[in-house]
PDB file of C-alpha atoms in Angstrom:
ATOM      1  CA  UNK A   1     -62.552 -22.153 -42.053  1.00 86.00           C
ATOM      2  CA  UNK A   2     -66.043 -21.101 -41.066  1.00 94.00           C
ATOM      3  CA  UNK A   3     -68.011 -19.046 -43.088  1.00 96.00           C
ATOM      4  CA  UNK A   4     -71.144 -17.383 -41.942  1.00 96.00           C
ATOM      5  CA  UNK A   5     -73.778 -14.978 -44.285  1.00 96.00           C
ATOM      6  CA  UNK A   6     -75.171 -12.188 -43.187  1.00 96.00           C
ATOM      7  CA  UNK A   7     -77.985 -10.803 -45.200  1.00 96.00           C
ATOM      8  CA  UNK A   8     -77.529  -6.977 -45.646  1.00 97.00           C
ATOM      9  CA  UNK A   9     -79.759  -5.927 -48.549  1.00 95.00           C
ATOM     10  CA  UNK A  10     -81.696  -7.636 -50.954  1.00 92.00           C
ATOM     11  CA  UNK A  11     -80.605  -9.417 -54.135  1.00 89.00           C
ATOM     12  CA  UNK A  12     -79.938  -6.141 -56.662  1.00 93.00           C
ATOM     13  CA  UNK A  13     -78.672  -4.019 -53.653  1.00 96.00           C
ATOM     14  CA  UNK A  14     -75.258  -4.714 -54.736  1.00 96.00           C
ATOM     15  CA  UNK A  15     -72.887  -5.113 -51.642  1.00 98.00           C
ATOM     16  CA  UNK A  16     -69.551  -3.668 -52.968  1.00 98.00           C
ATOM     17  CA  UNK A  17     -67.081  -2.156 -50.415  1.00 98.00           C
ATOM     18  CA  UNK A  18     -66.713  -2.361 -46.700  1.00 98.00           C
ATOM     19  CA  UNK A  19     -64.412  -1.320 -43.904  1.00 98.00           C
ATOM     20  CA  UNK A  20     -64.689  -0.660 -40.630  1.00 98.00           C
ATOM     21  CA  UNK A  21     -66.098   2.407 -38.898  1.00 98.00           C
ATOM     22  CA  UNK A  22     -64.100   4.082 -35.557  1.00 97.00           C
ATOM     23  CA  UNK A  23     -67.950   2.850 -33.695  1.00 97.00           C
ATOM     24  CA  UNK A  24     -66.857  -0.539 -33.910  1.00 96.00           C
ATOM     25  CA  UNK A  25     -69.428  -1.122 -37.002  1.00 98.00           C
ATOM     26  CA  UNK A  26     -69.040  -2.700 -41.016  1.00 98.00           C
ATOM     27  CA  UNK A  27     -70.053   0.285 -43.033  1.00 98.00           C
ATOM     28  CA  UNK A  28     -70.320  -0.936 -46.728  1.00 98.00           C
ATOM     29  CA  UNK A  29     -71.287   0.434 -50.229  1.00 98.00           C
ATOM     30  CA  UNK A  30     -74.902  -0.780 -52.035  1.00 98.00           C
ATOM     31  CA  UNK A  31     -73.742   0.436 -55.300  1.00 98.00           C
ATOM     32  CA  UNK A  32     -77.452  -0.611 -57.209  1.00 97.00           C
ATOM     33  CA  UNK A  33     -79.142   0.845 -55.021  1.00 96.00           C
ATOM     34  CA  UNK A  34     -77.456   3.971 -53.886  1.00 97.00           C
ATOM     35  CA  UNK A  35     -76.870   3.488 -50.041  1.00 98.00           C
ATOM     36  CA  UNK A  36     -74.470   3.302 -47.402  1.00 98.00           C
ATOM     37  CA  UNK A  37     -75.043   0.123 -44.935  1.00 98.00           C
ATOM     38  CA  UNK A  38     -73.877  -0.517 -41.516  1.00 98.00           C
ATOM     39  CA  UNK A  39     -73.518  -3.174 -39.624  1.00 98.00           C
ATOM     40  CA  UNK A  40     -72.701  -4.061 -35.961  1.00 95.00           C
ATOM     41  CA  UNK A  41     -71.783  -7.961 -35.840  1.00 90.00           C
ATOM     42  CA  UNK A  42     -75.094  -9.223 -33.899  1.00 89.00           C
ATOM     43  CA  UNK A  43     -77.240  -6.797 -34.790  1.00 94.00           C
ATOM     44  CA  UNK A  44     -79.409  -6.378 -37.345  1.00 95.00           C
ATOM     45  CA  UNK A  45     -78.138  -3.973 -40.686  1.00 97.00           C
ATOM     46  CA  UNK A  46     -79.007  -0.354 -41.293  1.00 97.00           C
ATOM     47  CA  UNK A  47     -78.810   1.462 -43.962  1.00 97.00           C
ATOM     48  CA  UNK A  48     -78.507   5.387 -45.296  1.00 98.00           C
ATOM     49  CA  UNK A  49     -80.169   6.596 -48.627  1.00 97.00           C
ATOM     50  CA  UNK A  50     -78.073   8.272 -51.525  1.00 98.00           C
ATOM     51  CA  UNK A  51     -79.448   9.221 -54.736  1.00 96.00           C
ATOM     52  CA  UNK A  52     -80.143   6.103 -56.240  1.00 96.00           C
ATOM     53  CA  UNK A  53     -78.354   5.870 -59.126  1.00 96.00           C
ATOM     54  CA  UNK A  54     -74.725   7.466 -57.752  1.00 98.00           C
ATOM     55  CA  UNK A  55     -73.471   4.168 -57.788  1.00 98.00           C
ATOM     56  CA  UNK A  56     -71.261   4.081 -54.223  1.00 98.00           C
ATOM     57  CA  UNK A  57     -67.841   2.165 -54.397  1.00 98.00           C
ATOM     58  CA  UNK A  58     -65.368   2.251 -52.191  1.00 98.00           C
ATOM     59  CA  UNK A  59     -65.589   3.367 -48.549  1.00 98.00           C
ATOM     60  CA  UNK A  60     -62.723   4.307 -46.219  1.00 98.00           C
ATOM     61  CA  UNK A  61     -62.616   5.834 -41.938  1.00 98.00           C
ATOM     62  CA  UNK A  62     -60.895   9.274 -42.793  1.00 98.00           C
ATOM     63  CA  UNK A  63     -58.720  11.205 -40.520  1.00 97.00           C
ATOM     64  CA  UNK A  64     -61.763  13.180 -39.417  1.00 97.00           C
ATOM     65  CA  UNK A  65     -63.582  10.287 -37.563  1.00 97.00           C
ATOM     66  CA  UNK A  66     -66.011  10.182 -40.907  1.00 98.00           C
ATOM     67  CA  UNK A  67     -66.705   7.510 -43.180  1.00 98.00           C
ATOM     68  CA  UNK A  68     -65.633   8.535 -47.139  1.00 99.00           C
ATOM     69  CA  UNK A  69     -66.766   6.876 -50.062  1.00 98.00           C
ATOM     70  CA  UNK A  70     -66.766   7.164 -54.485  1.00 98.00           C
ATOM     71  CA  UNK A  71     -69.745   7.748 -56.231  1.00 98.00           C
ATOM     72  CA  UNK A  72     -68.927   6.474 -59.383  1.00 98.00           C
ATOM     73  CA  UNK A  73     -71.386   7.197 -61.373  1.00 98.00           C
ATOM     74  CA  UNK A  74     -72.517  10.931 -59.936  1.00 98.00           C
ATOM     75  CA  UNK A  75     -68.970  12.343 -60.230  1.00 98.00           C
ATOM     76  CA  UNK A  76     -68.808  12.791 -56.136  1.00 98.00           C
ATOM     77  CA  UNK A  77     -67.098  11.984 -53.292  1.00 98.00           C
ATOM     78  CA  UNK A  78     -69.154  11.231 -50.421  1.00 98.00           C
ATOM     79  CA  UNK A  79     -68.679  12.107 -46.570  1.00 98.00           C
ATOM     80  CA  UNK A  80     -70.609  10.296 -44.043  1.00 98.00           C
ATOM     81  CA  UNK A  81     -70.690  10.576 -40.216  1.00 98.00           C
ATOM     82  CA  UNK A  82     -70.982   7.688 -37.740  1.00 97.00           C
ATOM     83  CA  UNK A  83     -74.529   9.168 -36.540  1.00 96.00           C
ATOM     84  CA  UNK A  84     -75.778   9.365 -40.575  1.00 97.00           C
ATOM     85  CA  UNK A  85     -74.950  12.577 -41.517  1.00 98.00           C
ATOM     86  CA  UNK A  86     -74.055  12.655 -45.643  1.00 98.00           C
ATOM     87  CA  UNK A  87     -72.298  15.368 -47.550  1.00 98.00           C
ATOM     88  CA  UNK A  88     -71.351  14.928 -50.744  1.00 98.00           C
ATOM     89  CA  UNK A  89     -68.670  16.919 -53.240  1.00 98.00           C
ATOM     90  CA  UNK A  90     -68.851  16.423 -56.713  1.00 98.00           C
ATOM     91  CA  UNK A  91     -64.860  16.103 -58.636  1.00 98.00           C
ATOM     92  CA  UNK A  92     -64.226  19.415 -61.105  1.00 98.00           C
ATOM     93  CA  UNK A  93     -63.592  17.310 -63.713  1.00 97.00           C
ATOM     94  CA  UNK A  94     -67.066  15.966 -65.309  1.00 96.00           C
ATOM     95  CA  UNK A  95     -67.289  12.388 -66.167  1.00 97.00           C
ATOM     96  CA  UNK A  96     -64.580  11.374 -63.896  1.00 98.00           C
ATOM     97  CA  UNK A  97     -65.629   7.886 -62.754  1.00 98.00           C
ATOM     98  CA  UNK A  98     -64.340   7.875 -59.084  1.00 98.00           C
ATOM     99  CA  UNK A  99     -63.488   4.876 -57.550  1.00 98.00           C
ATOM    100  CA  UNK A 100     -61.045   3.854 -55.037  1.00 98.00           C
ATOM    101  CA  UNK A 101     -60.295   6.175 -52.305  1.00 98.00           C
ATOM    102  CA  UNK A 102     -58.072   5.886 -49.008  1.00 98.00           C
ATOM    103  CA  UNK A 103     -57.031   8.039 -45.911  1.00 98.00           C
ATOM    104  CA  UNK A 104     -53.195   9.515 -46.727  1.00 97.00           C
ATOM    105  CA  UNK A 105     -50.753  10.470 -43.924  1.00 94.00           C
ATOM    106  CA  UNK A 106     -51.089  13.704 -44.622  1.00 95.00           C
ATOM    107  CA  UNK A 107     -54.150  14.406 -43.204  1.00 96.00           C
ATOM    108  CA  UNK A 108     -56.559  14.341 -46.755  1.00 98.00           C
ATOM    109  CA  UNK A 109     -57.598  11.570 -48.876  1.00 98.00           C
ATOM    110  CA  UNK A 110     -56.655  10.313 -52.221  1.00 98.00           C
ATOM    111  CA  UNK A 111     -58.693   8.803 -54.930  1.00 98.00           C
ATOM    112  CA  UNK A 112     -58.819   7.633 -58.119  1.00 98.00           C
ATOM    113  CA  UNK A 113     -60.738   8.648 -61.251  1.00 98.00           C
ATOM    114  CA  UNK A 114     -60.969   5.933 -63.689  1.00 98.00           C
ATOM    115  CA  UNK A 115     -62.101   7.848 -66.604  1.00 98.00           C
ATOM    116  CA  UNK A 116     -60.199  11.133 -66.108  1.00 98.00           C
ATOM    117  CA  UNK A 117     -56.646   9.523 -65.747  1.00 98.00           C
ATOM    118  CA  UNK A 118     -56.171  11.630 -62.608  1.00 98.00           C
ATOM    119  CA  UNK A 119     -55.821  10.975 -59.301  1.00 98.00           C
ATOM    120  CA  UNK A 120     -57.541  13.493 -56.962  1.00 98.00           C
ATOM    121  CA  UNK A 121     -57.123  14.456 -53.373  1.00 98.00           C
ATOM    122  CA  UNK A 122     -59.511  16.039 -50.927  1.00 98.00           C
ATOM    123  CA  UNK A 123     -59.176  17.686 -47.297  1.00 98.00           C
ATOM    124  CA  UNK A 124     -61.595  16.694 -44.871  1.00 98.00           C
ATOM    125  CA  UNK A 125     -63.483  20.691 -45.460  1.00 97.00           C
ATOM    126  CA  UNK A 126     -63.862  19.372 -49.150  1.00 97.00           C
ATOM    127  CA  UNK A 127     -61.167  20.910 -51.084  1.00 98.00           C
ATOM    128  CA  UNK A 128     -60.384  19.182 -54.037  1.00 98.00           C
ATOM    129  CA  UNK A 129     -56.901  18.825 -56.333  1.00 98.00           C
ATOM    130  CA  UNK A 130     -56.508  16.928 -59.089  1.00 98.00           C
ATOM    131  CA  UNK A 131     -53.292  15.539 -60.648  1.00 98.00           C
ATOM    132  CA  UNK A 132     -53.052  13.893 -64.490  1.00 98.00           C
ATOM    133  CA  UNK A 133     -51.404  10.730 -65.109  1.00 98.00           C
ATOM    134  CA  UNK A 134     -48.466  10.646 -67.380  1.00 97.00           C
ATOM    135  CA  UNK A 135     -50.946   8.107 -69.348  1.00 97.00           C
ATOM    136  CA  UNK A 136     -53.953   8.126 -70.988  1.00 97.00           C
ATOM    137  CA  UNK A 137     -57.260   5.071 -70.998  1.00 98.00           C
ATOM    138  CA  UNK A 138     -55.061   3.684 -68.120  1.00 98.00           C
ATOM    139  CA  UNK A 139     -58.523   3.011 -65.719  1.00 98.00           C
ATOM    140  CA  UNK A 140     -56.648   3.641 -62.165  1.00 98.00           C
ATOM    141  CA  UNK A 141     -58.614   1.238 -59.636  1.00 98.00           C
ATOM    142  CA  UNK A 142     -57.931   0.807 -55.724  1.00 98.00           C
ATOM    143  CA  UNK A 143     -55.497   3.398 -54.166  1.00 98.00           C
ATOM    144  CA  UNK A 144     -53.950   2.964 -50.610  1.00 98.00           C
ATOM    145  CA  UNK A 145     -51.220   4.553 -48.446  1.00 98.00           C
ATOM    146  CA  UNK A 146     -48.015   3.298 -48.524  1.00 97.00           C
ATOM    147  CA  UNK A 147     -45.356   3.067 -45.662  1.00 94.00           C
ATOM    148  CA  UNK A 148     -43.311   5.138 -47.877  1.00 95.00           C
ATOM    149  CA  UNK A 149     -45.601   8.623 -47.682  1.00 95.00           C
ATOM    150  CA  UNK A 150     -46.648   8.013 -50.785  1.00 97.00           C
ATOM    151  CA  UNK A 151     -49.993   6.734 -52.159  1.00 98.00           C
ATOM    152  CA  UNK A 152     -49.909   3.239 -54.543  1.00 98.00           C
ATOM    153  CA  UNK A 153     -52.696   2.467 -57.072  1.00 98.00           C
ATOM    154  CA  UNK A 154     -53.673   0.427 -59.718  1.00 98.00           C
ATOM    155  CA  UNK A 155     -53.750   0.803 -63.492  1.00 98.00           C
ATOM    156  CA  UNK A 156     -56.240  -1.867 -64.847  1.00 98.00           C
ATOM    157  CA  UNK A 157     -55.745  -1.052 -68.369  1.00 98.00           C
ATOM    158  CA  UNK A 158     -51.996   0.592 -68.156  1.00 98.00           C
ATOM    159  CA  UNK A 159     -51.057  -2.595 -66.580  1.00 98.00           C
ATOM    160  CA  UNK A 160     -48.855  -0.882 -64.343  1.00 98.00           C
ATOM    161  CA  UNK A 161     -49.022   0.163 -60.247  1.00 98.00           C
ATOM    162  CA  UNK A 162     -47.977   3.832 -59.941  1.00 98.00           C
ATOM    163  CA  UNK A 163     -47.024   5.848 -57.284  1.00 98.00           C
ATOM    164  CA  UNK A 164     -48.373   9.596 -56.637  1.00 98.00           C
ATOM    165  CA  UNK A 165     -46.868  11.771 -53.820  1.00 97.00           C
ATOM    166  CA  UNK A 166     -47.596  14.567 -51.558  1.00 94.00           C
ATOM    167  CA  UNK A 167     -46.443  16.882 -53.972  1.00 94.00           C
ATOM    168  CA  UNK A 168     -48.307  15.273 -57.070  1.00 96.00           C
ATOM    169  CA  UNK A 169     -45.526  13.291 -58.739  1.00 97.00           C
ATOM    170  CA  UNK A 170     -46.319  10.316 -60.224  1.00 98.00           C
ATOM    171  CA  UNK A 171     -43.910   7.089 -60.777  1.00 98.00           C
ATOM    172  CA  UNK A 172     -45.139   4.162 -62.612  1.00 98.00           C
ATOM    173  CA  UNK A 173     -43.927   0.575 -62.227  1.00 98.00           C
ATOM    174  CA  UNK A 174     -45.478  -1.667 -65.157  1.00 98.00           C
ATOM    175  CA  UNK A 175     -46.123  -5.514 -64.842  1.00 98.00           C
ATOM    176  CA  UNK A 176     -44.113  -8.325 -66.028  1.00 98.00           C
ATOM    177  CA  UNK A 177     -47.011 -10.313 -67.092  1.00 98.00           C
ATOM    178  CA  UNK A 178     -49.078  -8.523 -70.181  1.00 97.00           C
ATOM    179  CA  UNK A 179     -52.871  -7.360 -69.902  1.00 97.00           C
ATOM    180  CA  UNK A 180     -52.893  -8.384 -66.327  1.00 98.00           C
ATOM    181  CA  UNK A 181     -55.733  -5.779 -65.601  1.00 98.00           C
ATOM    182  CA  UNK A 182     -54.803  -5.010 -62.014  1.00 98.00           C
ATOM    183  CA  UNK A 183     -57.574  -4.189 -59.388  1.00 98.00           C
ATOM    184  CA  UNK A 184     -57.120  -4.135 -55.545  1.00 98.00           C
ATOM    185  CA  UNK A 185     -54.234  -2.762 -53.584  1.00 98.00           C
ATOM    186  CA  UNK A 186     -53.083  -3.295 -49.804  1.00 98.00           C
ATOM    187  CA  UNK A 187     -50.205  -1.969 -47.912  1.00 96.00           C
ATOM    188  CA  UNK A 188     -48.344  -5.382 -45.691  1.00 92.00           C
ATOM    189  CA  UNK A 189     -46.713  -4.857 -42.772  1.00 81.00           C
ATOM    190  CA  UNK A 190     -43.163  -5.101 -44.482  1.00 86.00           C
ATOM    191  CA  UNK A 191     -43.642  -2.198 -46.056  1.00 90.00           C
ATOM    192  CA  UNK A 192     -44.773  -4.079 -49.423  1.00 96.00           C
ATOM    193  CA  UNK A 193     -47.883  -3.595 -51.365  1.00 97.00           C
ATOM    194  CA  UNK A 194     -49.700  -6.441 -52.746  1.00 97.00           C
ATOM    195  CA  UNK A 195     -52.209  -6.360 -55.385  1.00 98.00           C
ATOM    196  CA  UNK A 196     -54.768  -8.831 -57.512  1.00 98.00           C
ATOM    197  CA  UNK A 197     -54.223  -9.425 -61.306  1.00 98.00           C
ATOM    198  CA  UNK A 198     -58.111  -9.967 -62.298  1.00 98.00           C
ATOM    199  CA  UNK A 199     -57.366 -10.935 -65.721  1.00 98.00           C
ATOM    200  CA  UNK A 200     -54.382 -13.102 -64.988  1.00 98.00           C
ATOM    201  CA  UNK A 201     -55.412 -14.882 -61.927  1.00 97.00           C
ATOM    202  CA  UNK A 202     -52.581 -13.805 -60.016  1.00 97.00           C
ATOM    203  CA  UNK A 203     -51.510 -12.246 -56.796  1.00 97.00           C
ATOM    204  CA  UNK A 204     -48.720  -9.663 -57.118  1.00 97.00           C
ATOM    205  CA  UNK A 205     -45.894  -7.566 -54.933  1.00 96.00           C
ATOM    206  CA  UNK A 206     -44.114  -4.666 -55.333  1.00 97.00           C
ATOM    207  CA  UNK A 207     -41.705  -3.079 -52.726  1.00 97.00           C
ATOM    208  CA  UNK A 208     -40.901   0.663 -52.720  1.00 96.00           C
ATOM    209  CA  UNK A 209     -38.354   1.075 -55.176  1.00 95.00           C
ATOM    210  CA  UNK A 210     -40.156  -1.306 -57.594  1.00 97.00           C
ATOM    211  CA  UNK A 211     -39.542  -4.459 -57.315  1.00 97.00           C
ATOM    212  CA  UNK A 212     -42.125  -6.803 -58.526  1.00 98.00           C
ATOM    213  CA  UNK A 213     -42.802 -10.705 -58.033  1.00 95.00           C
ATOM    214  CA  UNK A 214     -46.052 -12.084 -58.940  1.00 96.00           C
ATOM    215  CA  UNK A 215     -47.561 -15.540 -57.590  1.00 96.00           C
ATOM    216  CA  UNK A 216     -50.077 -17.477 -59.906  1.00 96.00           C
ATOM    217  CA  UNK A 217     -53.377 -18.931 -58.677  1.00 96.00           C
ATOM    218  CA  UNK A 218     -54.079 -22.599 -58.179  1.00 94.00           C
ATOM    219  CA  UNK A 219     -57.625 -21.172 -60.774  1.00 95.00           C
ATOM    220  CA  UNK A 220     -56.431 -19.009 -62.881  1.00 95.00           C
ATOM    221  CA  UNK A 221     -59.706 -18.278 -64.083  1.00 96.00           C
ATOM    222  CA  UNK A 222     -60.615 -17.282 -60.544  1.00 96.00           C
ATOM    223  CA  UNK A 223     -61.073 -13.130 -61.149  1.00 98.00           C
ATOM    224  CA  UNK A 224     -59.232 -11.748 -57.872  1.00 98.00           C
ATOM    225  CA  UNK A 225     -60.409  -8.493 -57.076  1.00 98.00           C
ATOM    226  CA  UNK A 226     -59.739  -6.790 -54.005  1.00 98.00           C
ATOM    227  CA  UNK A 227     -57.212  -7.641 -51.063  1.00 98.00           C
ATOM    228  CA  UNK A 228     -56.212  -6.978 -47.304  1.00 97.00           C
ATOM    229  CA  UNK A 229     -53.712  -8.063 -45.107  1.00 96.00           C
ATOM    230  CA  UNK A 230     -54.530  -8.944 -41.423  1.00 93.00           C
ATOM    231  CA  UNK A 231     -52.690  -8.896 -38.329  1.00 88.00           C
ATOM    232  CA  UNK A 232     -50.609 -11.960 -38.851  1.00 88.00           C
ATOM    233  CA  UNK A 233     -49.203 -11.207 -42.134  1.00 90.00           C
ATOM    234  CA  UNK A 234     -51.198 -13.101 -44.432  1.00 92.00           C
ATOM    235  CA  UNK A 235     -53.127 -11.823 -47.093  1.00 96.00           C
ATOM    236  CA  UNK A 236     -56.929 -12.529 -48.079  1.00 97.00           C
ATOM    237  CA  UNK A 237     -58.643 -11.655 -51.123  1.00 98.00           C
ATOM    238  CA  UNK A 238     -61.405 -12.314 -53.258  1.00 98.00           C
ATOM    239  CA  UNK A 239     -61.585 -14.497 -56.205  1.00 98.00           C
ATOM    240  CA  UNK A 240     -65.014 -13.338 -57.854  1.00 96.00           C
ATOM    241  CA  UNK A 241     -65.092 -15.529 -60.204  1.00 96.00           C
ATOM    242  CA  UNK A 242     -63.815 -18.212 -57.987  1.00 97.00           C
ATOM    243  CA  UNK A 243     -66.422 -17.743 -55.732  1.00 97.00           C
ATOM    244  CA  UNK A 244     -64.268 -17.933 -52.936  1.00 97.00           C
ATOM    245  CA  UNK A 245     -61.562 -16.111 -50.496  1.00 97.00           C
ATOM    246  CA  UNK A 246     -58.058 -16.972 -50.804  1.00 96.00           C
ATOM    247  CA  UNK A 247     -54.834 -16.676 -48.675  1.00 96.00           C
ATOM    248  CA  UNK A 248     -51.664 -16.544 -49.463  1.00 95.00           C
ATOM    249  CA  UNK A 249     -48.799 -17.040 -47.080  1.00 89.00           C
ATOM    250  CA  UNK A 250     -45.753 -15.306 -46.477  1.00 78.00           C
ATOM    251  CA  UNK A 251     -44.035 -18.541 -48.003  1.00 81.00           C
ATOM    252  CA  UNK A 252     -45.800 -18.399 -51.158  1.00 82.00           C
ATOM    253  CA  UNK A 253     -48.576 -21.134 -50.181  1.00 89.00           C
ATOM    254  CA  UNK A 254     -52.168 -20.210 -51.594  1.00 93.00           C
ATOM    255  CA  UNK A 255     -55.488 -22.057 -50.318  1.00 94.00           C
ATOM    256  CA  UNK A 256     -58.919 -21.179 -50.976  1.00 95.00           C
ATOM    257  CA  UNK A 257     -61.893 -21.161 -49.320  1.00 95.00           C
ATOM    258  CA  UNK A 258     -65.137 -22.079 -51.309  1.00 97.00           C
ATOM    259  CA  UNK A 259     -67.930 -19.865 -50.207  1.00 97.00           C
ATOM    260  CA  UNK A 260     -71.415 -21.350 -49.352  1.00 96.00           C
ATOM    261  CA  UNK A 261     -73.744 -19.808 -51.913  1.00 97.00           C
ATOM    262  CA  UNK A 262     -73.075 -20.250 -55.463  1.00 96.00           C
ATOM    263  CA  UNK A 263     -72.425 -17.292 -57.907  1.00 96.00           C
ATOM    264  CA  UNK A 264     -72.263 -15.198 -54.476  1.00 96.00           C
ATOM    265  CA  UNK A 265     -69.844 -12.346 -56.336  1.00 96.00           C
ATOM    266  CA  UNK A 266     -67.575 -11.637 -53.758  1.00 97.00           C
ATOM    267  CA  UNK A 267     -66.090  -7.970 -53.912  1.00 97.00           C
ATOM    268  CA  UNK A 268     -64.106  -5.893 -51.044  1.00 97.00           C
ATOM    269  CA  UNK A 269     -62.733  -7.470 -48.373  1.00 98.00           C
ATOM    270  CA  UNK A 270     -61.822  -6.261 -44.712  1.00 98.00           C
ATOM    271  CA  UNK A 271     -60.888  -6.899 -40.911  1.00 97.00           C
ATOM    272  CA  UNK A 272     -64.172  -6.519 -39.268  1.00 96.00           C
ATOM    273  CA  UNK A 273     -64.764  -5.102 -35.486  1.00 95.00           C
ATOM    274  CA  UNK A 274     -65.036  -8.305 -34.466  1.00 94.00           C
ATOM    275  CA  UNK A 275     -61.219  -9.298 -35.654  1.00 93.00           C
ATOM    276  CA  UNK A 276     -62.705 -11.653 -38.814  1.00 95.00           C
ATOM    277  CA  UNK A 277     -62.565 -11.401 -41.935  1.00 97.00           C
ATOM    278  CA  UNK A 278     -65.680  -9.879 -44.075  1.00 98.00           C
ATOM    279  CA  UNK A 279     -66.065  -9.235 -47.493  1.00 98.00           C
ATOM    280  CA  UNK A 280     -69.116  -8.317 -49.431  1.00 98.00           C
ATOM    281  CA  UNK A 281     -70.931 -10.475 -51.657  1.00 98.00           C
ATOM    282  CA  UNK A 282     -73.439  -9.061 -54.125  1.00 96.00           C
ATOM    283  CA  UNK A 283     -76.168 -11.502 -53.627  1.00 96.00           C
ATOM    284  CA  UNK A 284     -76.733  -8.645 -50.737  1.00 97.00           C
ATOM    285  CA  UNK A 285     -74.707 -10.471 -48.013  1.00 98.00           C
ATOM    286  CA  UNK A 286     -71.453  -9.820 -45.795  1.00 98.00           C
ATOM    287  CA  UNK A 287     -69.557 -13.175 -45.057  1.00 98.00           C
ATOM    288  CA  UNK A 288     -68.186 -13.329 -42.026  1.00 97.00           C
ATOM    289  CA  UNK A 289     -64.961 -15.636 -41.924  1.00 96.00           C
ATOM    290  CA  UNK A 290     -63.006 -17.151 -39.159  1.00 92.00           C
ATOM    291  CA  UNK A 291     -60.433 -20.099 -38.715  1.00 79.00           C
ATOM    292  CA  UNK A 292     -61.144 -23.304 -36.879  1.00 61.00           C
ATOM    293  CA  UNK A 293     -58.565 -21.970 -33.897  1.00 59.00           C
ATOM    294  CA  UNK A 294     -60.130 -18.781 -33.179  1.00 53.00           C
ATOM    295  CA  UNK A 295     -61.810 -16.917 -30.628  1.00 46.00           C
ATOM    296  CA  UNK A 296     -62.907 -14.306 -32.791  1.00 49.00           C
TER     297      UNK A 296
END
């Protein structure tokens, strides 16, 4: 693998979450220093100012050709369009911690509130809906769409992935493997979800109706956090306390790939513009990562 660094921001910026923008640009989450970055591969990075201390998350392209992101710590959900243009909606629930947040077929998007035990949904005019857990202290994480209709998210301290749809009802699945603390979600092209176990070092799967096989890491002190799945089939994610990006095959094989600056923190993970793989490290750089074969 090669693995390139792209300085972003500096050191206590606090690259978090990136995807990428309908303009053919990273857009990514400083969530220290309350801004939104972008990023054309070649170019050099700009960046848009928040308030400061909102502490931006996750980031997601919504239906409505926008960029939409969490702001954790101010209680909002954040709109921003491709030329700059920021509005922001704050939750009705006070305190609610949102966090992971992701475009739903049904035209809105779904998020997460980690310290409410709800999961909220919002049209792309700002309407907001929110919709308890059957649980409580259960810390939902990373949300994304399933094939299904429905949208899948974690429960980091329920130890569970549950299941919320259009019409607000919620199915939980719990793990097999105790005080996992899962973290990142990603819809495969099967169908399947696949998720990280920070706390137990493990990748896991679940399939619509439930079914759940986990795969342990070579490091099982390695911390993943969040995951994708590119257009091969194989899944990347982050080990953050690894500090490295890992694979794992559709036959169960894992390798990792040490990244080039110590202690680098590596957080979200995406398919860039540029079809390679990026994921944000909070040392305030993207890495940019590519195989030996390819022409991206």
């Amino acid at each position: 693998m090669f693995i390139e660094e792209h300085t972003v921001a500096d050191g206590a910026a606090g690259p978090y979450a990136l995807t990428t923008g309908p303009d053919g640009a990273l857009w990514f989450t400083l969530v220290h220093s309350g801004r939104i970055g972008r990023l054309v591969p070649g170019e050099e990075p700009t960046s848009h100012r928040l308030d400061p201390d909102c502490g931006p998350t996750a980031i997601t392209p919504g239906p409505d050709g926008a960029l939409w992101f969490t702001e954790y710590q101010a209680d909002r959900i954040g709109r921003i369009t491709t030329n700059g243009v920021i509005d922001e909606f704050h939750t009705p629930t006070p305190g609610s911690g949102p966090f992971g947040i992701a475009a739903s077929p049904d035209g809105a998007l779904w998020f997460t509130e980690t310290a409410a035990d709800r999961i909220g949904r919002i049209t792309v005019d700002g309407r907001i809906t929110e919709f308890p857990l059957p649980v409580t202290d259960a810390f939902p994480s990373a949300i994304t769409a399933g094939g299904d209709g429905g949208m899948w998210f974690t429960l980091n301290q329920a130890n569970a992935i549950g299941r919320i749809g259009a019409d607000g009802t919620v199915t939980l699945h719990p793990l097999p493997t105790p005080e996992a603390a899962p973290v990142g979600i990603a819809a495969g092209r099967d169908g399947v979800l696949w998720f990280t176990e920070i706390a137990a070092g493990q990748i896991g799967r679940i399939t619509p109706d439930g079914q759940i096989d986990e795969f342990p890491l070579p490091d099982r002190a390695a911390r993943p956090h969040a995951v994708t799945v590119d257009g091969q089939g194989t899944l990347w994610f982050t080990e953050w306390g690894g500090n490295r990006v890992g694979t794992l095959t559709a036959d169960g094989s894992v390798t990792g790939h040490d990244l080039p600056t110590p202690r680098s923190e590596p957080h979200g993970i995406a398919i860039g513009p540029d079809g390679a793989l990026w994921t944000a490290l909070e040392i305030g750089s993207l890495a940019r990562i590519t195989s030996a074969d390819s022409t991206a």
